[in-house]
Structures are given as C-alpha cells and as structure tokens.
Amino acid sequence: MKPRLDPLATATADLKPMLALSESVHASGLERSLIELVKIRASQINGCAYCIHMHTTEARKMGETEEAIYLLDAWRESPIYSDRERAALAWTEALTRVADTHAPDEDYARLDAHFSDEEKVKLTLLIGVINTWNRIAIGFRAVHPVETAERAAA
C-alpha cells in the first residue's frame, strides 16, 4: 500500500485545531489506559491499521497487558475489563457505529454509574477525535511502521 499524501505536512495549519483537541483529550483526566483502549477499539471497528498499530504500541508503553489488547475485539466475552472500561467500550462502539446504533439509551445509561457528566463529555470527545483520525489515516492511506524486514518484503 502506498500513502496518498501526508496530511500533516500538506495542511499543517488546518490540522492544528485537531492536534490541540487531541492534546486536550489526553490531558482530560481520563485514565491513559482507558484512553488507549477506546482508541484501539474504535480503530478496530473502522479498520485503521495505522491507528491500531500506534495505539497498541502506546498502550504497551503505558503498561497495558497483552491480554487486554488481544481480547479487546471480544471484550464482552472476557472478564478482564472493569465495569468502567465496559461502559466506555460500549459507548465507543455505539458512537463509532452511530448510523446503525443511534447511540442507544441503554449504552448511555451504563455510563452513569462510572462517569461524571464532565467525564461523559470528555469520553465522547475522545471517541470523536479517534474516529476523525481514523478517517484521515484511512483516506490518505497512512502506512504504519513494519516491525521486521521479513514482513516488509512480504
């Protein structure tokens, strides 16, 4: 796969607000591990290899377990995720697939027990940000780093 263009190099000034919003989300007070799990899950749904690579790498650096990363696509079937993580992941899926789900009341209600109103806004912004980055990366065919020379040649 060949990248179409580098959006950051092409429209740096136009992407500054997006970068600032991304930084704001990172500094929002939500747990870094939760932030990365949400980013990975949305990226899995959207099929963004670049973002999956980036955020699984970042999650590992933050101390997330391999088990939590590998099982994320099947989080409903695994007991390793906390109720707070489950509520966030359900909301992530609902908003990432909003055309199909219409953000169900049931998923929103799950947030009440685990997130303040302010945290709900921050979580929703996080989901919106990663979905936008997924679309940018997929649209311009961003290519993730390849870990080994053998895989690169394949």
Short mmCIF file of C-alpha atoms in Angstrom, two decimals:
data_model
loop_
_atom_site.label_atom_id
_atom_site.label_comp_id
_atom_site.label_asym_id
_atom_site.label_seq_id
_atom_site.Cartn_x
_atom_site.Cartn_y
_atom_site.Cartn_z
CA MET A 1 0.00 0.00 0.00
CA LYS A 2 1.29 3.43 -0.91
CA PRO A 3 0.36 6.58 1.05
CA ARG A 4 -1.67 9.09 -0.93
CA LEU A 5 -0.26 12.14 0.86
CA ASP A 6 0.91 13.32 4.27
CA PRO A 7 -1.93 15.44 5.64
CA LEU A 8 0.17 16.95 8.45
CA ALA A 9 2.81 18.14 6.00
CA THR A 10 0.22 19.26 3.45
CA ALA A 11 -2.18 21.19 5.70
CA THR A 12 -0.33 21.78 8.96
CA ALA A 13 -2.21 24.94 9.91
CA ASP A 14 -5.57 23.37 9.19
CA LEU A 15 -4.81 20.38 11.40
CA LYS A 16 -3.58 22.46 14.36
CA PRO A 17 -7.06 22.61 15.96
CA MET A 18 -7.37 18.83 15.61
CA LEU A 19 -3.96 18.33 17.20
CA ALA A 20 -4.94 20.70 20.02
CA LEU A 21 -8.17 18.79 20.62
CA SER A 22 -6.20 15.53 20.70
CA GLU A 23 -3.86 17.01 23.32
CA SER A 24 -6.82 18.26 25.34
CA VAL A 25 -8.31 14.77 25.37
CA HIS A 26 -5.01 13.31 26.57
CA ALA A 27 -4.89 15.85 29.40
CA SER A 28 -8.59 15.40 30.25
CA GLY A 29 -8.04 13.36 33.40
CA LEU A 30 -9.38 10.13 31.91
CA GLU A 31 -7.07 7.21 32.63
CA ARG A 32 -4.41 6.78 29.96
CA SER A 33 -5.10 3.05 29.75
CA LEU A 34 -8.80 3.75 29.16
CA ILE A 35 -7.95 6.33 26.51
CA GLU A 36 -5.81 3.82 24.62
CA LEU A 37 -8.39 1.02 24.89
CA VAL A 38 -11.04 3.34 23.43
CA LYS A 39 -8.70 4.40 20.61
CA ILE A 40 -7.81 0.81 19.79
CA ARG A 41 -11.43 -0.34 19.80
CA ALA A 42 -12.67 2.46 17.54
CA SER A 43 -9.72 1.84 15.22
CA GLN A 44 -10.54 -1.88 15.09
CA ILE A 45 -14.14 -1.13 14.12
CA ASN A 46 -13.02 1.33 11.45
CA GLY A 47 -10.27 -0.96 10.14
CA CYS A 48 -7.48 1.57 10.60
CA ALA A 49 -4.24 -0.42 10.68
CA TYR A 50 -2.14 2.72 11.18
CA CYS A 51 -4.07 3.74 14.30
CA ILE A 52 -4.32 0.19 15.67
CA HIS A 53 -0.54 -0.09 15.41
CA MET A 54 0.02 3.32 17.00
CA HIS A 55 -2.34 2.81 19.93
CA THR A 56 -1.45 -0.80 20.72
CA THR A 57 2.18 0.32 20.83
CA GLU A 58 1.25 3.24 23.09
CA ALA A 59 -0.91 1.02 25.31
CA ARG A 60 2.03 -1.34 25.84
CA LYS A 61 4.24 1.61 26.80
CA MET A 62 1.57 2.68 29.30
CA GLY A 63 1.69 -0.78 30.88
CA GLU A 64 -1.45 -2.28 29.37
CA THR A 65 -1.34 -6.08 29.31
CA GLU A 66 -1.04 -8.05 26.10
CA GLU A 67 -4.14 -9.94 27.19
CA ALA A 68 -6.23 -6.75 27.39
CA ILE A 69 -5.00 -5.67 23.96
CA TYR A 70 -5.55 -9.05 22.26
CA LEU A 71 -9.01 -9.60 23.74
CA LEU A 72 -10.31 -6.10 23.08
CA ASP A 73 -12.22 -7.12 19.97
CA ALA A 74 -14.13 -9.62 22.14
CA TRP A 75 -14.34 -7.52 25.33
CA ARG A 76 -17.93 -8.57 26.04
CA GLU A 77 -16.79 -12.20 26.33
CA SER A 78 -13.85 -11.57 28.68
CA PRO A 79 -13.92 -10.91 32.43
CA ILE A 80 -10.68 -8.89 32.43
CA TYR A 81 -12.26 -5.49 31.72
CA SER A 82 -13.63 -3.37 34.56
CA ASP A 83 -17.22 -2.14 34.58
CA ARG A 84 -15.94 1.36 33.82
CA GLU A 85 -13.98 0.05 30.82
CA ARG A 86 -17.02 -1.93 29.65
CA ALA A 87 -19.23 1.15 29.81
CA ALA A 88 -16.65 3.15 27.84
CA LEU A 89 -16.21 0.40 25.25
CA ALA A 90 -19.97 0.05 24.75
CA TRP A 91 -20.22 3.83 24.25
CA THR A 92 -17.25 3.71 21.87
CA GLU A 93 -18.96 1.08 19.74
CA ALA A 94 -22.30 2.91 19.84
CA LEU A 95 -20.80 6.20 18.65
CA THR A 96 -18.38 4.67 16.16
CA ARG A 97 -21.31 2.84 14.57
CA VAL A 98 -23.77 5.69 15.18
CA ALA A 99 -25.52 5.33 11.81
CA ASP A 100 -26.57 1.83 12.86
CA THR A 101 -26.96 2.26 16.63
CA HIS A 102 -28.28 5.82 17.06
CA ALA A 103 -26.45 5.90 20.44
CA PRO A 104 -28.85 3.70 22.43
CA ASP A 105 -30.21 4.87 25.78
CA GLU A 106 -29.02 1.57 27.28
CA ASP A 107 -25.39 2.31 26.39
CA TYR A 108 -25.66 5.88 27.65
CA ALA A 109 -27.22 4.69 30.91
CA ARG A 110 -24.25 2.37 31.51
CA LEU A 111 -22.06 5.46 31.69
CA ASP A 112 -24.00 6.94 34.64
CA ALA A 113 -22.61 4.51 37.20
CA HIS A 114 -18.99 5.04 36.17
CA PHE A 115 -18.55 8.53 34.68
CA SER A 116 -19.41 12.03 35.83
CA ASP A 117 -21.22 14.26 33.33
CA GLU A 118 -17.92 16.02 32.60
CA GLU A 119 -16.19 12.68 32.01
CA LYS A 120 -19.00 11.66 29.64
CA VAL A 121 -18.28 14.73 27.54
CA LYS A 122 -14.54 14.02 27.61
CA LEU A 123 -15.10 10.38 26.65
CA THR A 124 -17.41 11.41 23.81
CA LEU A 125 -14.82 13.91 22.55
CA LEU A 126 -12.17 11.18 22.71
CA ILE A 127 -14.35 8.89 20.60
CA GLY A 128 -15.00 11.67 18.10
CA VAL A 129 -11.30 12.51 17.86
CA ILE A 130 -10.14 8.96 17.20
CA ASN A 131 -12.88 8.43 14.64
CA THR A 132 -11.72 11.57 12.82
CA TRP A 133 -8.07 10.46 12.91
CA ASN A 134 -9.13 7.03 11.60
CA ARG A 135 -10.82 8.66 8.64
CA ILE A 136 -7.81 10.85 7.93
CA ALA A 137 -5.40 7.90 8.15
CA ILE A 138 -7.58 5.58 6.05
CA GLY A 139 -8.46 8.24 3.50
CA PHE A 140 -4.84 9.19 2.87
CA ARG A 141 -3.59 5.58 3.22
CA ALA A 142 -1.26 6.19 6.15
CA VAL A 143 1.09 3.22 6.46
CA HIS A 144 2.13 2.00 9.89
CA PRO A 145 5.75 1.09 10.60
CA VAL A 146 6.59 -2.52 9.78
CA GLU A 147 8.35 -4.23 12.66
CA THR A 148 10.53 -6.64 10.71
CA ALA A 149 12.30 -6.61 7.37
CA GLU A 150 10.83 -10.02 6.54
CA ARG A 151 7.28 -8.72 6.87
CA ALA A 152 8.10 -5.61 4.85
CA ALA A 153 9.30 -7.75 1.95
CA ALA A 154 6.18 -9.94 2.00
#
